[in-house]
Structures are given as C-alpha cells and as structure tokens.
Short mmCIF file of C-alpha atoms and ligand atoms in Angstrom, two decimals:
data_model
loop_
_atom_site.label_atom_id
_atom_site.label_comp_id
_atom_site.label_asym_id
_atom_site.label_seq_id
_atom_site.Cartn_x
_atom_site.Cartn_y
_atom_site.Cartn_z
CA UNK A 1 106.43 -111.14 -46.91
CA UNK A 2 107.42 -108.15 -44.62
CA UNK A 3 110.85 -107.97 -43.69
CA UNK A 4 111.58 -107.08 -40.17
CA UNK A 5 112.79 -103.56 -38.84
CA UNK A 6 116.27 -103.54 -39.56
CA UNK A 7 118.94 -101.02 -37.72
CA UNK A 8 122.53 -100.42 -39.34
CA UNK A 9 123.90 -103.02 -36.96
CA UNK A 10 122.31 -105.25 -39.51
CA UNK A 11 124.74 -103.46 -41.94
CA UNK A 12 128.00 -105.04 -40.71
CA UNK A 13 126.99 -109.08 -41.76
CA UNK A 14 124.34 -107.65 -44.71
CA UNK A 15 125.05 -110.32 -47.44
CA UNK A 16 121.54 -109.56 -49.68
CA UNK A 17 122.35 -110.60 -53.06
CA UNK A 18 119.94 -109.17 -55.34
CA UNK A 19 119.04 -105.76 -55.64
CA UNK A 20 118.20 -103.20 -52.44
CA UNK A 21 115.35 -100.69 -51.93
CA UNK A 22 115.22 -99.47 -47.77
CA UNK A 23 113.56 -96.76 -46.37
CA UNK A 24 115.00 -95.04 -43.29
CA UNK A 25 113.22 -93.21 -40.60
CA UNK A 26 113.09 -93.01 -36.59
CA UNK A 27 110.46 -93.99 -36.14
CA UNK A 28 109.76 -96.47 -39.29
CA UNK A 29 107.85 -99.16 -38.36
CA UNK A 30 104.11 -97.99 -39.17
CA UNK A 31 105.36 -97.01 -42.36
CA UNK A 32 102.95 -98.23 -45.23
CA UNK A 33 106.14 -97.78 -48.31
CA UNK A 34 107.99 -101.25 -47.26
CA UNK A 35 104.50 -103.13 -48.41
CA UNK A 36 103.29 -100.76 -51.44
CA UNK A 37 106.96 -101.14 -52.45
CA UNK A 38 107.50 -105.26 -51.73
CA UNK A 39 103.88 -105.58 -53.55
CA UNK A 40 105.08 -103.41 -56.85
CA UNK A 41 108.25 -105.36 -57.01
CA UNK A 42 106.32 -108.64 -56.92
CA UNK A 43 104.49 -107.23 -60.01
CA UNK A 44 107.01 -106.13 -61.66
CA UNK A 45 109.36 -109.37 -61.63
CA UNK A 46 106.20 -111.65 -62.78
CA UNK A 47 106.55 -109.95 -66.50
CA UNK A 48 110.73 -109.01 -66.02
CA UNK A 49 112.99 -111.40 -64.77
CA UNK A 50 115.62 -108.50 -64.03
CA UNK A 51 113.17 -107.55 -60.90
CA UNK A 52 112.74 -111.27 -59.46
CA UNK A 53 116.21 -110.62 -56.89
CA UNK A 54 114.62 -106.56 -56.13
CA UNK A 55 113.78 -106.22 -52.49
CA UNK A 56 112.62 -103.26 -49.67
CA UNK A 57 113.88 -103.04 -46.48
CA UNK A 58 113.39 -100.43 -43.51
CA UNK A 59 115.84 -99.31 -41.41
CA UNK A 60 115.22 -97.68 -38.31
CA UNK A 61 117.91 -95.06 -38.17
CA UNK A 62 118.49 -91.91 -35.63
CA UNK A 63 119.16 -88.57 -36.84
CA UNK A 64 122.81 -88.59 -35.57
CA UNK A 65 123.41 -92.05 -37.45
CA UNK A 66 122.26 -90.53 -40.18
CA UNK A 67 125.53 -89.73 -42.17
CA UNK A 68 126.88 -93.22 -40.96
CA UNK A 69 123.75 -94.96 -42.86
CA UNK A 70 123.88 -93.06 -45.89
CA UNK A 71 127.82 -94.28 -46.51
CA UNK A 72 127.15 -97.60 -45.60
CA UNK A 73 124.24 -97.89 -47.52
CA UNK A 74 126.42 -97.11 -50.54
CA UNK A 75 129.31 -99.18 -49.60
CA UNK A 76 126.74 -102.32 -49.42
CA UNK A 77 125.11 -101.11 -53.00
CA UNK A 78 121.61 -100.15 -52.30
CA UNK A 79 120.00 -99.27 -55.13
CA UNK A 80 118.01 -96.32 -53.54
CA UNK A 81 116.41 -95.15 -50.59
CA UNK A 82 113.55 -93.58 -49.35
CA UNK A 83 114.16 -90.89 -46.09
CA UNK A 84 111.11 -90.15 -44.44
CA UNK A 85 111.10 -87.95 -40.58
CA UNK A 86 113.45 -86.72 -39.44
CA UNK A 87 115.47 -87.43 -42.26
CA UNK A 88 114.24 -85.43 -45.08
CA UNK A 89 115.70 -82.10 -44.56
CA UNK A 90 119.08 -83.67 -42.84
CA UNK A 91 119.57 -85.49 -45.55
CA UNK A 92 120.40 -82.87 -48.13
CA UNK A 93 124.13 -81.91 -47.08
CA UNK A 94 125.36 -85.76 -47.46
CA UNK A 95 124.12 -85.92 -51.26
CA UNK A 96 126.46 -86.17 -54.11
CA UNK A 97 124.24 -83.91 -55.70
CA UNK A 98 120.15 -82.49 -55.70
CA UNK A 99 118.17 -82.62 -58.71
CA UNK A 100 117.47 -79.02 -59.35
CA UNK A 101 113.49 -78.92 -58.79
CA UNK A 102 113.80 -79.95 -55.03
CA UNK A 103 116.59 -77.64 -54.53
CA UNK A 104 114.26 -75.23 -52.92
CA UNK A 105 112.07 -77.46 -51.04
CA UNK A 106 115.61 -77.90 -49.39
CA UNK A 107 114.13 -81.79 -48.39
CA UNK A 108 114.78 -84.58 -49.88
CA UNK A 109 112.17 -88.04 -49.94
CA UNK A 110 113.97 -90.26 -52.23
CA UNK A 111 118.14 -91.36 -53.11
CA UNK A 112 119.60 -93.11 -55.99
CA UNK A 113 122.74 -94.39 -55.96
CA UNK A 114 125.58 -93.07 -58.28
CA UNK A 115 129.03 -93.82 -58.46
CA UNK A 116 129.73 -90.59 -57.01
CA UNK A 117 127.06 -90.41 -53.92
CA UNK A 118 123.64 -90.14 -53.38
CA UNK A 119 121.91 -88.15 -55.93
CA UNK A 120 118.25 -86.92 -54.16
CA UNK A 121 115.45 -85.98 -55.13
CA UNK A 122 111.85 -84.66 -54.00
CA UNK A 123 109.04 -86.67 -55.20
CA UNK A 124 106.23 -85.59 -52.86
CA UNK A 125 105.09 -82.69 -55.11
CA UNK A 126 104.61 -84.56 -58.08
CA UNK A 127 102.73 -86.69 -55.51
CA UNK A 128 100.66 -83.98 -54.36
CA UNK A 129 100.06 -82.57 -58.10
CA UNK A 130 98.79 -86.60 -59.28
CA UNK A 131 96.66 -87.03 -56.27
CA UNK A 132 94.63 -83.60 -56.95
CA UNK A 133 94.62 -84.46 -60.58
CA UNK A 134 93.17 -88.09 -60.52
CA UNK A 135 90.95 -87.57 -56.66
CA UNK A 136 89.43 -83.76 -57.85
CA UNK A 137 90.03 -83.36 -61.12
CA UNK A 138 92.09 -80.03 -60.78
CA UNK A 139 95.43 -79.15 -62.01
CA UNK A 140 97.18 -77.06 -59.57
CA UNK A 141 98.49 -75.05 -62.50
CA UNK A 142 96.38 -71.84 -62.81
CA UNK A 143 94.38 -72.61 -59.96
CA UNK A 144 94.15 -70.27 -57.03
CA UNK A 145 95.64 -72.56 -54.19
CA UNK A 146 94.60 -71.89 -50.36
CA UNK A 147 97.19 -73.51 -48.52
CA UNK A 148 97.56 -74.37 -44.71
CA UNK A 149 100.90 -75.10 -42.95
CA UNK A 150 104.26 -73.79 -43.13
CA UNK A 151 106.52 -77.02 -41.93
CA UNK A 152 108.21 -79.94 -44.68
CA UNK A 153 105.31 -80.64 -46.19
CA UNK A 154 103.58 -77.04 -46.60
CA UNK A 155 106.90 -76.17 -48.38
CA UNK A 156 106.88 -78.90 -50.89
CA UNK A 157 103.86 -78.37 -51.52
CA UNK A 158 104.14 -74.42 -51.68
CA UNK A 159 107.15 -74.89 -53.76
CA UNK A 160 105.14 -77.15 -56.40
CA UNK A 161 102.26 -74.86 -56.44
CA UNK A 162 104.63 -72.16 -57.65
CA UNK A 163 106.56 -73.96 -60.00
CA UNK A 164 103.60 -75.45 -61.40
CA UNK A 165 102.18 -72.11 -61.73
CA UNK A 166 99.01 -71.65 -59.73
CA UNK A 167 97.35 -68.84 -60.22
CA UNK A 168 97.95 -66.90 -56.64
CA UNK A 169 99.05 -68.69 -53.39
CA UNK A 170 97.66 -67.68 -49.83
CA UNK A 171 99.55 -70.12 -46.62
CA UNK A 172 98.22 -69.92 -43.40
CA UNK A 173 99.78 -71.01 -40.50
CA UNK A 174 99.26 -70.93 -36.52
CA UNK A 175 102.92 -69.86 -35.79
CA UNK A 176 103.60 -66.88 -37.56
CA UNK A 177 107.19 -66.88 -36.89
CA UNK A 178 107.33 -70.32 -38.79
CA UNK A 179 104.86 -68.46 -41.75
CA UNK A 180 107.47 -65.61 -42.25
CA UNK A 181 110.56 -67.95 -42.38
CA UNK A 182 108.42 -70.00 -45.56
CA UNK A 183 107.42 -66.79 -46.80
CA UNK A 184 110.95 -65.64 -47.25
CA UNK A 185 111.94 -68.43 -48.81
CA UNK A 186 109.20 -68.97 -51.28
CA UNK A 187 109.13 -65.39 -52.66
CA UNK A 188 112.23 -65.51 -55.02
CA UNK A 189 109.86 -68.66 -56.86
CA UNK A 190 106.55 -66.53 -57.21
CA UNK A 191 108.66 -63.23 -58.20
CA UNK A 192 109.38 -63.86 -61.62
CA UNK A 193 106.38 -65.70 -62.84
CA UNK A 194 104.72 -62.87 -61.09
CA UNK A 195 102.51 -65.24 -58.62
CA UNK A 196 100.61 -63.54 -55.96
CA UNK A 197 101.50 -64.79 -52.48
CA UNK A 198 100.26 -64.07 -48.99
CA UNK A 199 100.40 -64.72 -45.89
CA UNK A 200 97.38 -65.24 -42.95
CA UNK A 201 96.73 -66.33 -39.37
CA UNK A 202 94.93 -69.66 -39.42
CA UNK A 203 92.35 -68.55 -36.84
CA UNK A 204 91.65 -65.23 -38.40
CA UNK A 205 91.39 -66.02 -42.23
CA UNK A 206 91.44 -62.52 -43.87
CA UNK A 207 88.47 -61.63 -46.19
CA UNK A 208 90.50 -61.76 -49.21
CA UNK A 209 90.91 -64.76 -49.13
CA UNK A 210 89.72 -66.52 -53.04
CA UNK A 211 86.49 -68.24 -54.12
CA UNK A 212 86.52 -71.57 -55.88
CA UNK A 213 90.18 -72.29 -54.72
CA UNK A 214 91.72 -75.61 -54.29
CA UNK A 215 92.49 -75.75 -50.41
CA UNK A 216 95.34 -77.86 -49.36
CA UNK A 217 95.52 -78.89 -45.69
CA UNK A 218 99.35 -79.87 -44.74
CA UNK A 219 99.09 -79.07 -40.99
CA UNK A 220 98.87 -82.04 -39.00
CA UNK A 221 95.96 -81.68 -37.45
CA UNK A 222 94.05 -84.55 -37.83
CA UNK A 223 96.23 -86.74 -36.85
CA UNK A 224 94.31 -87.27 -33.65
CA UNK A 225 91.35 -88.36 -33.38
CA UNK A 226 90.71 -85.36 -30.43
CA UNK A 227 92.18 -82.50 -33.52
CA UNK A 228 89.88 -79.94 -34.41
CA UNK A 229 90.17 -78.73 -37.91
CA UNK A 230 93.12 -76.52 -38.96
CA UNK A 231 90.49 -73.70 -40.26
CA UNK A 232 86.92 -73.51 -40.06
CA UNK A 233 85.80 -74.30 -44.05
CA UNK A 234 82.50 -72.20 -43.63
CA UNK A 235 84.28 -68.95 -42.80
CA UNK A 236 86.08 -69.02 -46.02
CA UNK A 237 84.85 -68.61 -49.71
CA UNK A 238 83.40 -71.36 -50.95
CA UNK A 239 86.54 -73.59 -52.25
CA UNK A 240 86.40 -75.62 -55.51
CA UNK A 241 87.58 -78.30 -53.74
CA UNK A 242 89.85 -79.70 -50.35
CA UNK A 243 92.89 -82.00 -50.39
CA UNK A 244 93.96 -83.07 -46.95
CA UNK A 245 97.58 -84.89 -46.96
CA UNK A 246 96.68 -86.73 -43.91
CA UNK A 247 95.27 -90.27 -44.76
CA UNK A 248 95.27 -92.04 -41.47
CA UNK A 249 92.46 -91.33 -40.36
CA UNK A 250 90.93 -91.03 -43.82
CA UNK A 251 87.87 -89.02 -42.84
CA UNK A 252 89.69 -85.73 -41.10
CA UNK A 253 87.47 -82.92 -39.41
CA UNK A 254 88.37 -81.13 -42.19
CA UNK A 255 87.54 -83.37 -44.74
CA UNK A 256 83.94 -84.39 -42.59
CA UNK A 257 83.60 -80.62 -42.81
CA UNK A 258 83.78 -79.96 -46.69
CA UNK A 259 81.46 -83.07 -47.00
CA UNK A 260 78.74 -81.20 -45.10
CA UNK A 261 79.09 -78.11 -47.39
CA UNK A 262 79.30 -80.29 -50.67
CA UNK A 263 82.54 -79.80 -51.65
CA UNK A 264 84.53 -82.36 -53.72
CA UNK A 265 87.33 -84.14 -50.93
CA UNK A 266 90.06 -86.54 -50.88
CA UNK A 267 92.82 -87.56 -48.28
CA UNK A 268 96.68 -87.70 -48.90
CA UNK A 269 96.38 -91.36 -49.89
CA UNK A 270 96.94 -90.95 -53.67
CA UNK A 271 99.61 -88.58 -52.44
CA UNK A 272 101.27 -90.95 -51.10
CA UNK A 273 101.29 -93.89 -53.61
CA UNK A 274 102.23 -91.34 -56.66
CA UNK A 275 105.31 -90.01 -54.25
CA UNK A 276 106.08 -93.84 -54.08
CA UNK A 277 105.41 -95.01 -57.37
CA UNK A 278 107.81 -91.82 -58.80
CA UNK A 279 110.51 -92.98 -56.63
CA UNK A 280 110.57 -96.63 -58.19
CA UNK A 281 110.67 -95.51 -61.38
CA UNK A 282 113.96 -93.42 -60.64
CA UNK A 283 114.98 -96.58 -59.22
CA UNK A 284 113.98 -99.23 -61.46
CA UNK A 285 114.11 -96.97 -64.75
CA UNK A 286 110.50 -98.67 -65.87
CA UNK A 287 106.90 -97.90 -65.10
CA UNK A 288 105.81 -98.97 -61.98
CA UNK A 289 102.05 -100.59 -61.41
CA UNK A 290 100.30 -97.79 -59.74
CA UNK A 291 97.23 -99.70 -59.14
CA UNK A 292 99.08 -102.34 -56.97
CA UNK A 293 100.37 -99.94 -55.16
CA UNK A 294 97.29 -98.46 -54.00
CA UNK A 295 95.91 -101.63 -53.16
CA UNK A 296 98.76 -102.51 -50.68
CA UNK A 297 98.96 -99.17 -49.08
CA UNK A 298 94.89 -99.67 -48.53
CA UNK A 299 95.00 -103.18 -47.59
CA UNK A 300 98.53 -101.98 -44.90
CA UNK A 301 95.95 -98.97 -43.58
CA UNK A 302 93.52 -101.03 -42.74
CA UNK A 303 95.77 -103.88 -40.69
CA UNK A 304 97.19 -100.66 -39.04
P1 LIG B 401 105.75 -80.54 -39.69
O1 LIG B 401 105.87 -80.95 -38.28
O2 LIG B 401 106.95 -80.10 -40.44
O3 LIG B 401 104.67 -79.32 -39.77
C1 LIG B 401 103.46 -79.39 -39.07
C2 LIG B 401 102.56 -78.22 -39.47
O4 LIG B 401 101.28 -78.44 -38.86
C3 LIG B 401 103.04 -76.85 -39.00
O5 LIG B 401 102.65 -75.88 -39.94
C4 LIG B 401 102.27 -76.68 -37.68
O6 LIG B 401 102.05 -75.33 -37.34
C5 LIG B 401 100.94 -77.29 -38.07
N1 LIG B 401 100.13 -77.73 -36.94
C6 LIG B 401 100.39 -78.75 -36.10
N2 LIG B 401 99.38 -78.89 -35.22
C7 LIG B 401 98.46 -77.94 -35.52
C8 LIG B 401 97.20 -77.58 -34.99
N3 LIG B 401 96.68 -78.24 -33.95
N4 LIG B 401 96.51 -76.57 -35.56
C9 LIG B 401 97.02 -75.92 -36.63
N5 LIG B 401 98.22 -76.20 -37.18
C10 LIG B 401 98.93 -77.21 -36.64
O7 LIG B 401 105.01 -81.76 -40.42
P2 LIG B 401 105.04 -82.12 -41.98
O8 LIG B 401 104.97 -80.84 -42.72
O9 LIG B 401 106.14 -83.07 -42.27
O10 LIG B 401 103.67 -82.95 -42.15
C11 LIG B 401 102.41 -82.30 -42.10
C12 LIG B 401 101.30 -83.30 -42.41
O11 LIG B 401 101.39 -83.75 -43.78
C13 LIG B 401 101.36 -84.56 -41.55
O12 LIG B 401 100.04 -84.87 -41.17
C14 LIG B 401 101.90 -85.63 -42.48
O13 LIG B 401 101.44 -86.90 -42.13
C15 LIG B 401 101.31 -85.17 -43.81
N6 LIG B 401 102.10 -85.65 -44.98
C16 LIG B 401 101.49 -86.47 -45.88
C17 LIG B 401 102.17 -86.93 -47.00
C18 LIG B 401 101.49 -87.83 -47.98
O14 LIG B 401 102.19 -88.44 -48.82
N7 LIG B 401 100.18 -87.90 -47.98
C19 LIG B 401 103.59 -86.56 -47.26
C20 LIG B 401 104.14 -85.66 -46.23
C21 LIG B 401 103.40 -85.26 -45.14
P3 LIG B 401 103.08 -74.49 -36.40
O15 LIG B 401 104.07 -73.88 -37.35
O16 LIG B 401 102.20 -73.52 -35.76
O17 LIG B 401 103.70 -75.46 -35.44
#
C-alpha cells in the first residue's frame, strides 16, 4: 500500500521501526519510485526475512528545508534516500562525501547513510547506459552519441557518455549560454581520452553532424502534449537509433518522428527503473528484482 505524502513535520513523532527508504522532492507526489520501490521490497522480503520491516516513504521537502531534512533524516536512521528536483544538485554540499564517478555530474540522485553523513551518489547514468543497452541494443561506449540538452540530465548523461567512452559527442541546446557553461565543464573528461566534442544550435543542426549515431533527447520537450520536437530527425543523418528520457507521455514527437523514418526508439522508462533498481542495491547490498520494478512503474504510469 502507498504511504501518504509525508513533510518533515512528520519527522518530529516518526517512530517507524523497521528499516527506511524516502524519496524527497517539491513537488513529489506524481513520483512513480515510492511504488517501483514498495513493490521490489515486497519481493525481496518473500525469499529474505531481513527485508520483511524495509519500507519507502516520500517526503515533500522545499529547497530551503533541504539541509534540515537531510540531518534529520540521519538522526531518525534512514537507510537511504532518493533526491529528485530541485534537490539533486543542492544536495551535493551537505554530503559526507561523493562517490568519485558523479563528482562531475556535480548532482546527486541517490544517499546512503554512513556513520559519518550522507555518502551520494549518481545512478542515472548507469540508468541511461542499461536502458540503451537492453531497449536498442547499443552500448554507448564507442558509439558516436548526438545529444540534446544542456540542463541536470544532459550533463549526466554527457558525463556518462564520456566516461564510458563514446566515440565523439555533439550537445545541442536552444540556450547557448546554458551550452557553453556544459561545454566548459565537460571538456577536462573528453581531453584525455581524446573524445571529440561539439557544440550546436538545436534549430540549426550543423552538417557535420554523424551518421548512424545514437541520439539522446534530454530536453524536456515533450512533456506537453502541445511540445514540438526538440530537433527535426529528418534534417539530420540518419541515426542508428533515438532514446528519449521522457516516458510520460511514452510516444514523444520525437519518438512518433523516428518511427516514421524506421528508426529503432525507446522512452526513458527503462531509464528510470535501472536508476532505481541501482539505488536499492546500494541500499540493500543484494540484487534487486528488476522485472518487478518495471511492472510497478508501468502499472503507476498508467493510473497516472
Ligand atoms: P532541466 O530543466 O535541467 O533542463 C531542461 C533542458 O530542456 C534544457 O536544456 C532546456 O534548454 C531544454 N528545453 C526545455 N524546453 C525546450 C524546448 N521547448 N525546446 C528545446 N529545448 C528545451 O531538466 P532536466 O535536465 O532535469 O530534465 C530533462 C528531461 O529529462 C525531463 O523531461 C525529465 O523528465 C527527463 N529525465 C528523465 C529521467 C529518467 O529516468 N528517464 C531522469 C532525469 C530526467 P534551455 O537551456 O534552452 O532552457
């Protein structure tokens, strides 16, 4: 069963004796991790009796009650937490410490607790990299990588590309203010592995732009159902294949768009469930069921 929205008033009487999973946000209702969490849990305590007392909460938290939360959240013994907007990038100066591979996303998704602090870590890149491995078949190593956006996600994303090693990396972006900012920081990554990396104006996609690359849409348009697409997919090379992050809707413009030119699609939902099912297993130290997970975060979409 769903537990309600909680807020950290809640925290003052909180007298939960088992063990405690939350996610914060502001807004957090609509968010589909307290089910794909509560239904993995469920799973997991039917063949281990040290998961039967493991619960999820969500917490709807304000930026400036952030730091509050966070130390009150460790004084009650939370197990971990997930932080999802505004409360990714905020997060990062209140942590104990940062595991080293999200140091330069600079944005944090998921906290376990340590004696010490929080320790944080980044999970939505390895989500990213398991979604385009199991929905299209591609690894993002050595693949040239077409990316579009420059805000949290676009970075995460950029930042895994690199460090996975894709074979050259082009981001466009409407603002380019907000491109040359990512650009900046992403170019100490690609320098040493020698990893080509550009930079272009979403509406005027420069002819250099590769064939048979793996486009990866982390704008948000989409969102609505009045969006237009972020680029138009018939001006550029023909791409091996598009990943759009965005999974509510599930059929973007974009993604109606590479249909019509036959190329292999998928939505962020696998993105989504691997960036969950990562963070349980820093949490619970086991491996999680995947499959359930999926299943709950479909079944959530579809009451949403
Ligand atoms: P941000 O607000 O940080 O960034 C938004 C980006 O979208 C910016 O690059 C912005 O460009 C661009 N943008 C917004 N509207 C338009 C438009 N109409 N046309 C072109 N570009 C536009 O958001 P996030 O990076 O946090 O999230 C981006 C998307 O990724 C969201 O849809 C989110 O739901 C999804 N996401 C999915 C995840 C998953 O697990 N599947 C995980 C994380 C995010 P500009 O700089 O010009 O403003």
């Amino acid at each position: 069963m769903l537990e309600a929205v909680h807020t950290l008033a809640d925290l003052a009487q909180w007298s939960y004796p088992g063990t405690a999973l939350a996610v914060l946000g502001h807004p957090v209702a609509h968010s589909l991790s307290p089910p794909m969490h509560q239904a993995a849990l469920a799973r997991l305590a039917a063949r281990d009796p040290r998961f039967a007392h493991w619960r999820y909460f969500r917490f709807d938290v304000p930026p400036e009650d952030l730091p509050r939360a966070l130390r009150l959240l460790h004084a009650k013994n939370f197990q971990g937490l997930n932080l999802t907007v505004p409360h990714k990038i905020l997060a990062v100066a209140r942590l104990a410490e940062v595991e080293p591979s999200a140091r330069p996303v600079g944005a944090v998704n998921t906290l376990l607790r340590t004696d010490a602090g929080w320790h944080g870590f980044n999970t939505d890149g390895h989500g990213l990299a398991m979604a385009v491995q199991e929905e299209l078949r591609r690894d993002l190593a050595g693949t040239p990588v077409i990316l579009l956006g420059a805000g949290g996600a676009a970075r995460g994303a950029a930042v895994e590309c690199l460090q996975r090693r894709c074979a050259e990396l082009w981001i466009g972006n409407r603002t380019r203010s907000h491109l040359d900012a990512l650009l900046v920081a992403l170019a100490p990554l690609a320098q040493a592995p020698r990893i080509p990396l550009h930079a272009f104006d979403l509406a005027h996609p420069p002819a250099g732009l590769p064939a048979h690359a793996l486009v990866i849409n982390a704008t948000s348009a989409g969102l609505r159902a009045s969006d237009a697409a972020p680029v138009a997919l018939a001006g550029l090379p023909r791409p091996a294949a598009v990943f759009d992050m965005i999974y509510n809707p599930p059929l973007t413009p974009l993604l109606r768009d590479a249909g019509r030119l036959g190329v292999p699609h998928a939505n962020g939902l696998a993105m989504l469930v691997h960036q969950g099912a990562r963070a349980l297993e820093l949490w619970t130290g086991v491996s999680v069921p995947v499959g359930t997970m999926r299943a709950a975060a479909e079944a959530a979409l579809v009451k949403s």
